[in-house]
Coordinates of C-alpha atoms in Angstrom, one line a residue:
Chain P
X1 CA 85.0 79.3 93.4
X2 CA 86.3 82.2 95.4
X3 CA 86.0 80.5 98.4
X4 CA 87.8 77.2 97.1
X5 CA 90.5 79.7 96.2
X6 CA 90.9 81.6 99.3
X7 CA 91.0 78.2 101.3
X8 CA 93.4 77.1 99.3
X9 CA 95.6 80.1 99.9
X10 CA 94.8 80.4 103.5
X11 CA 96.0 76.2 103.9
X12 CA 98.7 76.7 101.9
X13 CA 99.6 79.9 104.4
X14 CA 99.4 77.8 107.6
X15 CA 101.5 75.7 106.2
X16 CA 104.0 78.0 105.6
X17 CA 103.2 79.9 109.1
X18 CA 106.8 80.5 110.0
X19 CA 107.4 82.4 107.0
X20 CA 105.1 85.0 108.6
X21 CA 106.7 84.8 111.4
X22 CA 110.0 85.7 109.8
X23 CA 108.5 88.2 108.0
X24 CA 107.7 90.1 111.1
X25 CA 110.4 89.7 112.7
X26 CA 112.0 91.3 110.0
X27 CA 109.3 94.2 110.1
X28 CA 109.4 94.4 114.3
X29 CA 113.9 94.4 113.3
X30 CA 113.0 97.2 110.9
X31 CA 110.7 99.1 113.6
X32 CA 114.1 98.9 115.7
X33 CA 116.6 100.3 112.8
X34 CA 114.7 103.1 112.5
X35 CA 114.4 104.5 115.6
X36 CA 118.4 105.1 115.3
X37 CA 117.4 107.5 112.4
X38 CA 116.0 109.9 114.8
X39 CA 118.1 109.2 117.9
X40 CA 116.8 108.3 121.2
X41 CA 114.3 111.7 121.4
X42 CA 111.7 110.5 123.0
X43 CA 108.9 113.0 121.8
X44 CA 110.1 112.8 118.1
X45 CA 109.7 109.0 118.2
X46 CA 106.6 109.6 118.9
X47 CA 105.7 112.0 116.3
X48 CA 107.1 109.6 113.4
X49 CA 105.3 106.5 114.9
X50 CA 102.8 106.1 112.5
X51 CA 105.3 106.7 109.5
X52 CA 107.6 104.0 110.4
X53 CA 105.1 101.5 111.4
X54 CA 103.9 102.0 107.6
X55 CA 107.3 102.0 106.0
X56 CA 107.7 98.5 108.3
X57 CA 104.7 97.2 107.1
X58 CA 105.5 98.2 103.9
X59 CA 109.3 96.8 103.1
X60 CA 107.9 93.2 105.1
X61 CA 104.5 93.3 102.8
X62 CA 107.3 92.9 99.5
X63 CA 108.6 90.3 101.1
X64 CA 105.3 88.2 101.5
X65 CA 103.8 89.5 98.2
X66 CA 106.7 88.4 96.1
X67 CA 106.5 84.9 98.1
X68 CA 103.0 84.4 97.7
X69 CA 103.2 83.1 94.1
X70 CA 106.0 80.7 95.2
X71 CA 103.7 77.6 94.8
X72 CA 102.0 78.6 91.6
X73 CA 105.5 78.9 90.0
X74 CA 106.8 75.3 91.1
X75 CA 106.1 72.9 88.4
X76 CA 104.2 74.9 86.2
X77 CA 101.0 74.9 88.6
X78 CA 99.4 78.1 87.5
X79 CA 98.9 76.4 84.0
X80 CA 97.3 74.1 86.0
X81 CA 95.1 76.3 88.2
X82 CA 93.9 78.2 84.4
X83 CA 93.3 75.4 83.0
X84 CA 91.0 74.0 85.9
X85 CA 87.2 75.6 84.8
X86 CA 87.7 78.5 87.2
X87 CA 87.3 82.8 86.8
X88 CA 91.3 83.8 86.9
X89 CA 88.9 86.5 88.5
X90 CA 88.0 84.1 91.7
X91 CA 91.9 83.3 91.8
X92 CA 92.8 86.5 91.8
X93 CA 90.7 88.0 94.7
X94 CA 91.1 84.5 96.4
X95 CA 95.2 85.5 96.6
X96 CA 94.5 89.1 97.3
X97 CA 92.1 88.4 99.9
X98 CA 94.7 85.8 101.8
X99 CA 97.5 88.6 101.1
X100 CA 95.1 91.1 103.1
X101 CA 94.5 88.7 105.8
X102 CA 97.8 88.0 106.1
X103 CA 99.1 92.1 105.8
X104 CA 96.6 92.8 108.8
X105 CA 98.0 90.1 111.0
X106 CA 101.4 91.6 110.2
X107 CA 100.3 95.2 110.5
X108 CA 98.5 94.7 114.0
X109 CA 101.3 92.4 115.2
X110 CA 103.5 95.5 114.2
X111 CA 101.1 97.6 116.8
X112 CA 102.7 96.7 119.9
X113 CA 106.1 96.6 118.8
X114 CA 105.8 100.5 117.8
X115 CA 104.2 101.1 120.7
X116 CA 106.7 99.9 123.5
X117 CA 109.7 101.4 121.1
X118 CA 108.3 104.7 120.4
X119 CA 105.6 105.2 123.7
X120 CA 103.1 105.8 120.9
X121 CA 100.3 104.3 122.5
X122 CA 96.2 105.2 122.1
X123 CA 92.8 103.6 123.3
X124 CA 91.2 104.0 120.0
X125 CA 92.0 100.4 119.2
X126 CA 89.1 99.7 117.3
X127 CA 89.8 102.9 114.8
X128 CA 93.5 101.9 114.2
X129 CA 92.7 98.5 113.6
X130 CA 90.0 99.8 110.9
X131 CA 92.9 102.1 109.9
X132 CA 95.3 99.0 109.4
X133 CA 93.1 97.0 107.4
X134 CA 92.4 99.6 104.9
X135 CA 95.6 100.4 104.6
X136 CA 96.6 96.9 104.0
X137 CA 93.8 96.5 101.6
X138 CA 95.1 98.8 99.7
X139 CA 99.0 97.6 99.5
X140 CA 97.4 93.9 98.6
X141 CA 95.6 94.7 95.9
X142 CA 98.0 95.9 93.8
X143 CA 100.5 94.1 95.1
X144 CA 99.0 90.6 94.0
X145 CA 98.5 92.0 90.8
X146 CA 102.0 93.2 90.3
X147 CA 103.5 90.0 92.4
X148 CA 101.7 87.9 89.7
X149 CA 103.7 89.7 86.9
X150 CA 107.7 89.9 89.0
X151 CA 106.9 86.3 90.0
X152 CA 107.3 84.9 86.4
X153 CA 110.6 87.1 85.5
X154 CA 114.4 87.8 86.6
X155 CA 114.9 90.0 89.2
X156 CA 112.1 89.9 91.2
X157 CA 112.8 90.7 94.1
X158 CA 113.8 94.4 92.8
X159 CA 110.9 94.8 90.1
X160 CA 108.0 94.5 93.1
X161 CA 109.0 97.4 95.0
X162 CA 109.7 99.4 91.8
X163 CA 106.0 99.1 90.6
X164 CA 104.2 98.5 93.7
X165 CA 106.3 101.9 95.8
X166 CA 104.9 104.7 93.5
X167 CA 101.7 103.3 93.0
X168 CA 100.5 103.2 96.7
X169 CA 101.8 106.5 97.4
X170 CA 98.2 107.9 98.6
X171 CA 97.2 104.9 100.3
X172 CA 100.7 105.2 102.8
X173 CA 99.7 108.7 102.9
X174 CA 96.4 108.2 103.6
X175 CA 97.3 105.4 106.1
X176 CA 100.2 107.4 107.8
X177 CA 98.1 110.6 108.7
X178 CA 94.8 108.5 110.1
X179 CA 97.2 106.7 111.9
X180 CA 99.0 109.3 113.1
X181 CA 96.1 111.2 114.4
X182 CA 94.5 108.1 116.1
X183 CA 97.6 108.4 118.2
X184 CA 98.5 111.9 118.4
X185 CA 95.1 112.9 118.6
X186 CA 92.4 114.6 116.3
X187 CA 91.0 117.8 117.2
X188 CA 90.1 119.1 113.5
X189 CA 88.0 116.1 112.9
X190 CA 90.6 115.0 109.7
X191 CA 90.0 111.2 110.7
X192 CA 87.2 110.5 108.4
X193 CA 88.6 111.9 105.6
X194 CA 91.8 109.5 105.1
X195 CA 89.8 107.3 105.8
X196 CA 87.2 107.5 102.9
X197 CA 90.7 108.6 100.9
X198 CA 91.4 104.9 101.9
X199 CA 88.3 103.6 100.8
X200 CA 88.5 105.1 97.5
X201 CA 91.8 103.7 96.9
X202 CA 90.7 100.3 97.8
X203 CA 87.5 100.1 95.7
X204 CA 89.4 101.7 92.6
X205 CA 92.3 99.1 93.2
X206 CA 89.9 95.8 93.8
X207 CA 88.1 96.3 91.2
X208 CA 90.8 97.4 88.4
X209 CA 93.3 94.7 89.5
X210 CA 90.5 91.9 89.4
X211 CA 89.7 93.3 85.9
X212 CA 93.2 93.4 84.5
X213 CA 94.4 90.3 86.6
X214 CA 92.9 87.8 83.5
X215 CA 94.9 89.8 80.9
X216 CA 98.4 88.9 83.0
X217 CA 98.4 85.6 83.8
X218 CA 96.5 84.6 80.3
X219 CA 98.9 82.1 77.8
Chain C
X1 CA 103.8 87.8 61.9
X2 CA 106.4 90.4 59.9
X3 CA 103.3 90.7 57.7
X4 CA 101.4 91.1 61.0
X5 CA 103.6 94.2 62.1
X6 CA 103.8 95.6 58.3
X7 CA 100.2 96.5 57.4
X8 CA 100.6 99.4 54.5
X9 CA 98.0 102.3 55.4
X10 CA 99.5 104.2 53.1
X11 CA 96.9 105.9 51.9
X12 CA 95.1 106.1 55.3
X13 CA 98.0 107.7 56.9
X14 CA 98.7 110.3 54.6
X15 CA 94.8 111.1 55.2
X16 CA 95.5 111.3 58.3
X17 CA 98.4 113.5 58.3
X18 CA 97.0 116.0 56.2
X19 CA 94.4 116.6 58.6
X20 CA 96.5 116.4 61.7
X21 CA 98.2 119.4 59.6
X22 CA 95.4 121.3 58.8
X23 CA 94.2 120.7 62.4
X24 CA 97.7 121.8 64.2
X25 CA 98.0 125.0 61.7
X26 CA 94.6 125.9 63.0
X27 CA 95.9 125.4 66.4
X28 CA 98.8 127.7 66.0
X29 CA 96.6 130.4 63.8
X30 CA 94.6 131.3 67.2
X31 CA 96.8 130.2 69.9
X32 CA 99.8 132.0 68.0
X33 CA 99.6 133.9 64.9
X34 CA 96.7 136.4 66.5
X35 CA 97.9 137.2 69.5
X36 CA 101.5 138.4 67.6
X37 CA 99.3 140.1 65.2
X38 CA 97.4 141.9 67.7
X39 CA 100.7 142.5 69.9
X40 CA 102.8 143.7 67.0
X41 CA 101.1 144.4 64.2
X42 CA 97.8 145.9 65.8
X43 CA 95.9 144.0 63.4
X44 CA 92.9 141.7 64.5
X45 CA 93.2 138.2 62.5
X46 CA 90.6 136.8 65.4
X47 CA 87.8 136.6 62.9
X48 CA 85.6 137.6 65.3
X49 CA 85.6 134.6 67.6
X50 CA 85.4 135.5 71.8
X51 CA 89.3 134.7 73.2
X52 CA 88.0 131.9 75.3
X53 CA 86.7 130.4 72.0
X54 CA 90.3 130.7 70.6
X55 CA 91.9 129.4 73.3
X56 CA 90.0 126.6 73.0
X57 CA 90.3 125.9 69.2
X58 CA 94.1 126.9 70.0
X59 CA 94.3 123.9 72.6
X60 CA 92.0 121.2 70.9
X61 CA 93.8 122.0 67.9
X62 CA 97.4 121.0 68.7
X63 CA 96.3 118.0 71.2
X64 CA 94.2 116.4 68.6
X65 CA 96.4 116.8 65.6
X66 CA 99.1 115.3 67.7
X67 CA 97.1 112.8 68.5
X68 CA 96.2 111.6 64.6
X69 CA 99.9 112.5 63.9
X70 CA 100.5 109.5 66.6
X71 CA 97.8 107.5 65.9
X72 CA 98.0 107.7 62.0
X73 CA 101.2 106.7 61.7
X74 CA 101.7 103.3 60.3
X75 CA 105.7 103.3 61.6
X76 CA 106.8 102.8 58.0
X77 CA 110.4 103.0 57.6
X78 CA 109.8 106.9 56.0
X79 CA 110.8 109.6 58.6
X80 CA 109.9 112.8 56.3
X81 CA 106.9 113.3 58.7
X82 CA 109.3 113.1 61.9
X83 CA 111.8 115.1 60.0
X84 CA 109.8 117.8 59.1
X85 CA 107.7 117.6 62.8
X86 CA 111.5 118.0 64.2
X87 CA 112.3 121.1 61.8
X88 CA 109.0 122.7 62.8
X89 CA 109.7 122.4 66.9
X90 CA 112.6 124.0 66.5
X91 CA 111.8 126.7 64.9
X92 CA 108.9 127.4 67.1
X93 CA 111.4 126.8 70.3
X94 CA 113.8 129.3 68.7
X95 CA 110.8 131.6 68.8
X96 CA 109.6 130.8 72.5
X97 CA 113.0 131.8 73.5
X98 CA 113.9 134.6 71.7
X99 CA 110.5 136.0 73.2
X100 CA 110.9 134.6 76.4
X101 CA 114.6 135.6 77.0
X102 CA 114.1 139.0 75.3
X103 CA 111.3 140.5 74.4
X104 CA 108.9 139.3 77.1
X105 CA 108.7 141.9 80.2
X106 CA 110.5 140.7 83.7
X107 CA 107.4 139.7 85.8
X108 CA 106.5 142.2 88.1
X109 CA 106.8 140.6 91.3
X110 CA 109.2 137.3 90.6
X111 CA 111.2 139.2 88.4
X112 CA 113.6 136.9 85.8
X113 CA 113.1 133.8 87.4
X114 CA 109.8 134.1 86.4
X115 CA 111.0 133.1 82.6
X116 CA 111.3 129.9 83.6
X117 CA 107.7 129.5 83.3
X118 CA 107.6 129.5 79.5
X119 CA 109.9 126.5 79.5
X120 CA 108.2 124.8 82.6
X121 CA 104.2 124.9 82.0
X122 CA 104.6 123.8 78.3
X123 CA 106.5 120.8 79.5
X124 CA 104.0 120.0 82.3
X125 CA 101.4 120.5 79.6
X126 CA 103.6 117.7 77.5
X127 CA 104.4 115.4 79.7
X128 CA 100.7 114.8 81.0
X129 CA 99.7 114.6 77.2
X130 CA 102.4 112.3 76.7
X131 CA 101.4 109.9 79.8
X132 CA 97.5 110.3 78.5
X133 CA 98.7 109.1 75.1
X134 CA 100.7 105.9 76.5
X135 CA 97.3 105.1 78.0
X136 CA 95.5 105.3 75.4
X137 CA 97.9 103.1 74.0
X138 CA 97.5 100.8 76.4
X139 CA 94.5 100.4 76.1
X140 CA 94.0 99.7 72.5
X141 CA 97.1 97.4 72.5
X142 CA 95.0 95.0 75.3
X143 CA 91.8 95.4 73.3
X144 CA 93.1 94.5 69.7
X145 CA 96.5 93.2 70.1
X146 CA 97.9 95.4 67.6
X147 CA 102.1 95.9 67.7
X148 CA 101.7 99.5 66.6
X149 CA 100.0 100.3 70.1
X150 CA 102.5 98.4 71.8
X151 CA 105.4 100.6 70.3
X152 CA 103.9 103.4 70.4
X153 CA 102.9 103.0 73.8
X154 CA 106.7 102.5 74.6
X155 CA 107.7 105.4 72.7
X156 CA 105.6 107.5 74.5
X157 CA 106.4 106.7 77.9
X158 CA 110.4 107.2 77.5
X159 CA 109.3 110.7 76.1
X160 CA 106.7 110.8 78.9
X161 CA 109.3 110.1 81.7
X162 CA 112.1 112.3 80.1
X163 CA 109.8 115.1 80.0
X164 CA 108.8 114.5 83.7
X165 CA 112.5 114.4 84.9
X166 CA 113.2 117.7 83.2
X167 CA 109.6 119.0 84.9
X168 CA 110.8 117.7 88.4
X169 CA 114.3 119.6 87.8
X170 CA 112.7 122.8 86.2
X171 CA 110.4 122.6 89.5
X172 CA 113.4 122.4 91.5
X173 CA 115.0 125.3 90.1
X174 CA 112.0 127.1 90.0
X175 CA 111.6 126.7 93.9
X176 CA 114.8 127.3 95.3
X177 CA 114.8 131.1 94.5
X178 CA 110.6 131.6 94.5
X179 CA 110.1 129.7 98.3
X180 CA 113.8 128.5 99.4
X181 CA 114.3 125.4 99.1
X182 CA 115.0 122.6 96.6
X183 CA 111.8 120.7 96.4
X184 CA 108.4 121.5 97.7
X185 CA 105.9 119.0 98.8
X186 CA 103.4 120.6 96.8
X187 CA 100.8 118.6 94.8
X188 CA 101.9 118.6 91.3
X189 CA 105.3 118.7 91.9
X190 CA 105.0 115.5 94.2
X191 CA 102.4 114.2 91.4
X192 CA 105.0 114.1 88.7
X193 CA 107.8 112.6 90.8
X194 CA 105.6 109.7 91.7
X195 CA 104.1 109.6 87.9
X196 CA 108.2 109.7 86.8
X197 CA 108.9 106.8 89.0
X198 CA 105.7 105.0 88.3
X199 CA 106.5 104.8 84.7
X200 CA 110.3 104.1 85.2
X201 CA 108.9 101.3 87.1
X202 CA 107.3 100.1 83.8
X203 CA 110.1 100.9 81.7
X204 CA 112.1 98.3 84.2
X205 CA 109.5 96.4 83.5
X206 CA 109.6 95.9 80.0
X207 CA 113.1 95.2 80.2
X208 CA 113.1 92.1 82.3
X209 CA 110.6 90.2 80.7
X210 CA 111.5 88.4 76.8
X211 CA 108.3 87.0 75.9
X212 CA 107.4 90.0 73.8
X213 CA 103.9 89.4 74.0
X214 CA 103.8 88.8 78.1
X215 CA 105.8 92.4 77.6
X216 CA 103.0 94.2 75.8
X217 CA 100.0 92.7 77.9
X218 CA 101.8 93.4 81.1
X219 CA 103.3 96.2 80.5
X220 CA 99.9 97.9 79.4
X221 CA 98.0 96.9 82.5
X222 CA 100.8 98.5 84.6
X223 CA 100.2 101.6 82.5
X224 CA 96.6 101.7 82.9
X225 CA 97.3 100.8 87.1
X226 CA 99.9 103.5 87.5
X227 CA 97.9 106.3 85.5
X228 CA 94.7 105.6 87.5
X229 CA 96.7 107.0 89.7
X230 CA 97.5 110.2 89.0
X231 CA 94.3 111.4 90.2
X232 CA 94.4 110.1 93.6
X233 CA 98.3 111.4 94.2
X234 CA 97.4 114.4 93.3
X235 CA 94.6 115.0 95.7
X236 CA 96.2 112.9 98.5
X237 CA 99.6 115.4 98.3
X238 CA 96.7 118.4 98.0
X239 CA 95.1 117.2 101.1
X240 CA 98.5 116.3 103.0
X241 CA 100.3 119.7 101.9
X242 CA 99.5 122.5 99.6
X243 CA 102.0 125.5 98.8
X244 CA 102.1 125.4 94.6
X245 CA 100.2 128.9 93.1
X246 CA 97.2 128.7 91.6
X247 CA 96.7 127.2 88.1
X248 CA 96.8 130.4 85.4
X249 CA 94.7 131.0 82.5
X250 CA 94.5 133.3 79.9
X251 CA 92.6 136.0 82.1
X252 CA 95.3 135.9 84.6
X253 CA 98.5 136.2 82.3
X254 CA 98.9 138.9 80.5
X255 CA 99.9 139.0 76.7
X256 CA 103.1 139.9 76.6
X257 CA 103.4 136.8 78.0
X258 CA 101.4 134.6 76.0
X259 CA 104.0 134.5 72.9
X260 CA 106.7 132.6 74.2
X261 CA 104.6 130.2 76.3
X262 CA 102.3 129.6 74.0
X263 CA 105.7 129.0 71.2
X264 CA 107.3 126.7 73.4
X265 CA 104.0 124.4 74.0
X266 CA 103.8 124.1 70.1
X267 CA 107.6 123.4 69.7
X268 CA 107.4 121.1 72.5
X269 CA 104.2 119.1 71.5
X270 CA 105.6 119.0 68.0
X271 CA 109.3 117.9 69.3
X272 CA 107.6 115.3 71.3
X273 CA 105.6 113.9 68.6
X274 CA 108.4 113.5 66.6
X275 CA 110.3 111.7 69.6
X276 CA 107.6 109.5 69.9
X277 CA 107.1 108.2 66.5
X278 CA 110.9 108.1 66.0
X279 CA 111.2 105.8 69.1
X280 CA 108.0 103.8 68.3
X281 CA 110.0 103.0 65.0
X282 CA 112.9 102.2 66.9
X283 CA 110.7 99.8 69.3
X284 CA 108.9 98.5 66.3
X285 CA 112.2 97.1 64.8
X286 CA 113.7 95.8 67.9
X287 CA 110.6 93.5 68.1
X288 CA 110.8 92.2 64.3
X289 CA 114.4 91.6 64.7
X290 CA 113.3 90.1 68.0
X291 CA 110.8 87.5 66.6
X292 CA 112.8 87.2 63.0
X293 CA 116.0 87.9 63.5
X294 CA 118.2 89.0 60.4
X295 CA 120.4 85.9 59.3
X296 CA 124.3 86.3 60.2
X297 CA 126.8 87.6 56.9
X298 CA 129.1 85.6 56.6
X299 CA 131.9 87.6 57.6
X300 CA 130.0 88.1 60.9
X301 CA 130.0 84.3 61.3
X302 CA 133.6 84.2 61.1
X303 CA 134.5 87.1 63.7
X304 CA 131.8 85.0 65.9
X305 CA 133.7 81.8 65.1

């Protein structure tokens, strides 16, 4: 069941590949803008690296999360979907996996883009792309849930980012300081820590959503 | 389905309230009425019991008579019980200020800006309770479907989220003179603004969508989502950046200042039970005009015209 749902997703996302390519241009545009808040000081670039590559990831993951229900809400097909004998459970994690696949693609396509604008490079690719994937793990989670919900009413486009912001607040943090000392360097040892933070986040938030997900898109 | 909404508990609720009463005037004998005994009167009303023990019967005391003032309630269209919850608050705020402002020492080390505290712990105390209870709403509106949790829940997160604005600005005038600056990325501080936003977020929330009972369901799992949480903020900030003083408890404060703190966290549970139930009545009637609405007068139909 879960894996008829993901492939479904995943089709229905290389089908639609160019939106993800929009998407990050939009993020690598974003990168760009807001290296003109700090002005062209090389070191301090550096320093806020890992923040802005998060906030990029961040404003372009609204962008695909709120799109993601686009073809359940065409002609009523997530009536359709429920009313096939199928877990809303399997359809749920079968989105949010596709959303994480897709956020990590985004993320680490983000990578180089931050790294020729703000010199922020590091050899540790292995750790950041662990890093990434948590991180996006844990903006996907809720972020299906809650796209499921804006998806159906007015005003989407604003009520995603106005649940989904102050809820992931630990995970960006999380995510901006193990990413920030994968590049700056780690002499206290502090890696492991955001990253179990991270992992904690993400087993909460998988198994809550997946839980509550039924109870939202139920008639 | 106005049958639905109008179950009488009449009976039932004044039950209830009478031990919420007895319960919340046991609350307010030990957390209050001793220690201003003691402190003026030299008198000891403690009946023996160890001050840990008091403080505990002092805090159990108010949270769960609150609680089954809350819960009790069958939103009726009676306010007496809101009335008299109001009356009550304000007379114990009068109190908490009148010690706080004069009566209560300057503290030794932060001098006046100190008072603040007696306005700004009791709130913090609230607004948490107030967030728990919308919870607990949520939870039993998604487990029996019942419109009482569903307006109650919405009553208690507009109090929750007024009380955490006034926390965040109390915080922020707290801070500028104490460390220097406006706001302070310190864990609680940073805890409530997300927790403020968070449930503004739901409040948004609730106003986009018609179907009333889409609004309920989702609106209750974005409760229980965003107060999962609060945990996790608050030892992410504590982790990231720490600054805030330690927690205080009885031992640490001294007596003189218990009065008006402890004043103001009955008048401001009290005030804020009475908020809540007022606005669950008000969200309770919105939703029966919503699904029946009231036919047009006649002379209504002809301004419409």
């Amino acid at each position: 069941m879960l894996t008829a749902a993901l492939r479904k997703e995943m089709l229905l996302q290389w089908r639609t590949r160019a939106q993800l390519m929009a998407v990050f241009v939009f993020g690598a545009a974003a990168l760009l803008l807001f290296s003109f808040a700090v002005g062209p000081i090389a070191e301090m670039l550096r320093l806020f690296s890992a923040g802005f590559l998060w906030l990029g990831l961040l404003l372009s993951s609204t962008l695909t999360l709120a799109e993601s229900y686009h073809a359940e809400m065409e002609n009523r097909a997530l009536e359709g979907l429920l009313l096939l004998p199928a877990n809303p459970r399997s359809l749920y994690y079968g989105k949010a996996i596709a959303n994480w696949i897709q956020l990590v693609i985004l993320g680490m396509a983000l990578v180089p883009v931050m790294v020729i604008l703000y010199d922020a490079g590091t050899t540790r690719i292995f750790a950041l792309f662990v890093v990434v994937a948590l991180g996006a793990a844990g903006l996907s989670a809720p972020g299906t849930l809650y796209a499921a919900m804006t998806a159906q009413v007015r005003s989407r486009q604003t009520l995603l980012p106005l649940l989904l912001f102050p809820l992931i607040v630990p995970a960006l943090l999380a995510s901006v300081k193990a990413t920030s000392l994968i590049i700056l360097g780690d002499p206290m040892g502090q890696l492991k820590s955001w990253i179990s933070l991270l992992i904690a986040f993400d087993a909460i938030y998988w198994s809550l959503c997946g839980l509550l997900f039924g109870r939202v898109v139920e008639e | 389905m106005t049958e639905v909404l109008m179950t009488p508990t009449r009976t039932k609720s004044s039950l209830g309230n009478a031990v919420a009463t007895a319960l919340l005037c046991v609350g307010v004998y030990f957390g209050l009425v001793v220690t201003l005994a003691d402190q003026y009167l030299h008198a000891d009303l403690s009946l023996g019991l160890p001050l840990a023990v008091r403080t505990l019967i002092a805090v159990f005391g108010g949270l769960i008579g609150a609680i089954i003032f809350l819960a009790g309630d069958d939103l009726g269209g009676s306010l007496s019980t809101v009335k008299l919850l109001a009356t009550i608050a304000v007379a114990f705020l009068v109190l908490g200020t009148y010690f706080g402002l004069f009566v209560a020492p300057p503290e030794q080390f932060m001098g006046e800006v100190q008072r603040i505290m007696y306005v700004h712990v009791p709130t913090a105390w609230n607004a948490l309770l107030a967030m728990t209870f919308a919870f607990a709403c949520a939870i039993f509106y998604l487990f029996n479907g019942d419109w009482k949790w569903d307006a109650l829940m919405e009553g208690s997160i507009e109090v929750g989220v007024i009380l955490a604005f006034l926390l965040c600005c109390q915080g922020a005038i707290w801070a500028k003179p104490t460390w220097g600056v406006w706001w302070d990325w310190d864990p609680r501080l940073t805890t409530t603004a997300v927790l403020l936003f968070a449930f503004l977020g739901i409040l948004a929330l609730r106003k986009f969508v018609e179907d009333p009972v889409k609004r309920g369901v989702w609106s209750s799992v974005a409760t229980i989502i965003a107060y999962a949480d609060v945990p996790i903020v608050y030892f992410s900030v504590r982790w990231w950046n720490s600054l805030h003083q330690l927690q205080s408890n009885p031992n640490t404060v001294s007596k003189p200042f218990w009065i008006p703190l402890r004043a103001n966290a009955f008048g401001i549970l009290l005030l804020m039970t009475a908020f809540i139930l007022l606005r669950a009545r008000v969200s309770k009637l919105r939703l029966e005009n919503e699904l029946a609405p009231p036919p047009l007068l006649e002379a209504e139909l002809g301004e419409a015209v």
